[in-house]
Amino acid sequence: MGRTATIATCCLNQWAMDFEGNLERIMQSIREAKSKGARYRLGPELEISGYGCADHFMESDTFLHSWQCLAYMLNSEETQNIICDIGMPVMHKNVAYNCRIIFLNKKLLLIRPKMTLCNDGNYRETRWFTAWTRHKELEDHFLPRIIQDITGQRTVPIGDGVIATHDTCIGSEICEELWSADSHHTDLSLDGVEIICNGSGSHHELRKRYVMVDLIKCATMKCGGIYMFANQIGCDGDRLYFDGNSTIAINGKFVAQGPQFSMKEVIVNVATVDLEDVRSYRNSVRSRNDLASRSPSFPRITCDFSLSESDFFEPVSPEIEWKFHTAEEEISNGPACWLWDYLRRSGQGGFFLPLSGGIDSSSTACIVASMCHLVVENVNSGDTQVLADIRRIVGDSNYTPIDPKELAGRVFTTCYMGSANSSEETKGRAAELAQQIGSFHMSISIDIAVAAVLSVFTAALRLVPKFKVNGGSLRENLALQNVQARIRMVLAYLFAQLCLWARGRSGGLLVLGSANVDESLRGYMTKYDCSSADINPIGGISKTDLRSFIQYCIQKFNFTALQNIYHAPPTAELEPLADGQIAQTDEEDMGMTYDELSLYGKLRKQKYCGPYSMFCKLAHMWADKLTPKQVAEKVKFFFRSYSINRHKMTVLTPSYHAETYSPDDNRFDHRQFLYNPKWSFQFRCIDSMATKLMVQYEERHRQREGSVLPPDGQSKTCTGKGPSYTHNEQVNNISSSSHGVVVSQQPPVPTETGKTTGRDVPFADFVPSEGVHNNELQTDEICWNVYGCKNEQAGELQQESIEVKTDCAELDGRNRQLLIPLIWR
């Protein structure tokens, strides 16, 4: 007979430092879990305080209030007869730990500290917490008096232990421990722990969710057992959106999956599993049993409780196929839910967006439209919390949204801020999209404001700046563009503060930004212009993904206005029109395409490439379409642009984090903002390598054209080895990186002076015989041993050696480097 247990894993929309709200959501999840028959309830990481408290974890108040909330839960009748697994910070012996608190019927069973802290990307856990390093060890934690008065316990075990009930054994991992190279679940499995519980705080990134799914599937397939994963969902007060997906798996198969994106504050997923399935599965894996038989044991805390019923068993939950979202669906739902949390928790009355009619601002508008659709869907499904929130936002206690377009008219204001440099096409596209979304839309001219600002400058300095097309300098041209952009920012905040007042409503609007991650990386924005806003939902999304998202919105929402927006060239429209047509495009201004920018960003952040490393990778990736020197110029131009604009990241609008190469200076991308934009040493390395690679490139190009053949029709291939020396191309046109190049076998011919001429020396094994130390020339004349290949018979290499001299003056005067040794094959 099977021995079945019903267990619950929860997603909560917690808010950092909102102890009252967090406590209520935890209690609601416990009530729902019990109502569904669960006897074990798992919640997300640090759910009492909220995960994103950051330096509030250095305040004693945060620990005190967490214990106070726990005391309330312990004392409540609603928490009885169910094992509760709660996340909160704990101070033990004056050291702060990120912990799980496991309790039952007003008794604490175990405090389990996190053993592997997350300290990369968006996370800095080691700033606030210390990892528990004593594997399989427990000690006593002395409880605060408010807990002692309820439980009657003076101490509780703290450390790396497990809970043993009458019918099973339960262990814990905490978030990063699942991702760790030394995952804890393997040891737990080998010691007979059948249910492994992971309370997590995992944020959303595009295309990331499959990682968690694969890790859980692999853990339970390899080790057997039941894995419970709980995650926070929603925005807890920062740039991150925690994307839910609480799940339960058994023996490599999933039996429960929660939503990845949701406006619900409490989501409880319940599954019924058969403990006997775990035992039979594990027993069938002989290699696992060999390891388990000699595995050291975890300390066990016995618990007088059963997860299964002794008299009968229930049907188990069926296996399910995991459902993944496309990237376009993620963009539509994740930032929309993030905006919703930000709107309802900020106390504002809606959003204000400068809508230009381009892809970026249109994408932001579509995300707000998606939010309106989700609000209506949740209200229609009976979500009373969403209904209460939207009524408070619009200031109407009787309002019930039934149409997303009508709702957008209440909470979303768009404004086309045109100038003499704007085209009628962009104005029309913005108005058409606003009409289809339903936003309250305005079209205004900023020319008067721009003229007023410029008149102040002219009155002070008696000069009138001009655009480049009118004879002005590049500096004048840039200044005239920037003043338009900054005027738009000033007007955006003016309208955001007063629009609702003008419409007879109270409150203000949150200003939305529309700078994508690629433009931020390049610095293609004006500091404190309309890219400066309260929040930016697309700030972590690439232009390439936004274009795909636009196509998705055409299909999903039937926003046909996006067709023309999709096909229009991106432009800031800050320079005068040419015969009424756009004369300026973003990619031309940036000097690089958006696809190139996306690739630069991934190499810089994901692959940790500096200028030289990036050049080396791109020289191969782009070998079919660009010469090495062209690649070098592109890489150098990118890093110059990046470095002179990096300071803009210090004031970058708080943006939804979605991309792994985000340049966000706040937490994710910790690099300086003051650079030497010359990158002199790095660029010199690039130039040197580009020169070498150009020889290889030209040789290959000539070979493809059939213009190069060795005199005797023979050829050999050379490859490089040894230290990175470079011989001056002007001396013998030899490259240190000439891998796979067809070369002549003629021996070198010394000149009368004993020096080799530029075309006399073939590819050969050049080894400096003296005068070289640490890649620097110490003498004015270098003696070379030149080994030339005569022929190759039956795989045997025959060589001759001659000695020639080369003046240092004939080497590259700047680099003063020698040729890399080459070996024949």
Short mmCIF file of C-alpha atoms in Angstrom, two decimals, residues 58 72 74 77 82 88 121 129 185 258 260 272 274 309 336 395 407 418 538 554 590 626 637 697 700 705 796:
data_model
loop_
_atom_site.label_atom_id
_atom_site.label_comp_id
_atom_site.label_asym_id
_atom_site.label_seq_id
_atom_site.Cartn_x
_atom_site.Cartn_y
_atom_site.Cartn_z
CA MET A 58 22.50 45.57 9.29
CA TYR A 72 2.51 35.92 16.11
CA LEU A 74 3.60 30.50 16.62
CA GLU A 77 -4.33 28.60 16.04
CA ILE A 82 0.96 21.72 9.90
CA MET A 88 13.82 35.01 8.04
CA GLY A 121 25.12 39.53 -10.48
CA PHE A 129 25.09 37.48 6.02
CA HIS A 185 20.72 17.79 -2.07
CA GLY A 258 2.93 27.55 -10.27
CA GLN A 260 5.82 32.47 -13.51
CA THR A 272 0.09 14.55 -3.20
CA ASP A 274 3.81 8.67 -2.64
CA GLU A 309 -2.35 9.36 6.88
CA ALA A 336 3.77 44.47 -16.75
CA GLY A 395 -9.95 57.14 -6.94
CA LEU A 407 -8.82 51.23 -18.08
CA GLY A 418 7.13 67.35 -31.30
CA ILE A 538 12.54 48.21 -20.95
CA ILE A 554 0.59 43.03 -33.25
CA MET A 590 25.83 55.60 -32.94
CA LEU A 626 35.06 42.11 -42.06
CA PHE A 637 35.09 52.72 -31.30
CA TYR A 697 43.55 37.61 -44.15
CA ARG A 700 43.67 33.77 -47.72
CA GLU A 705 41.30 34.33 -56.03
CA GLU A 796 60.35 13.58 -41.88
#
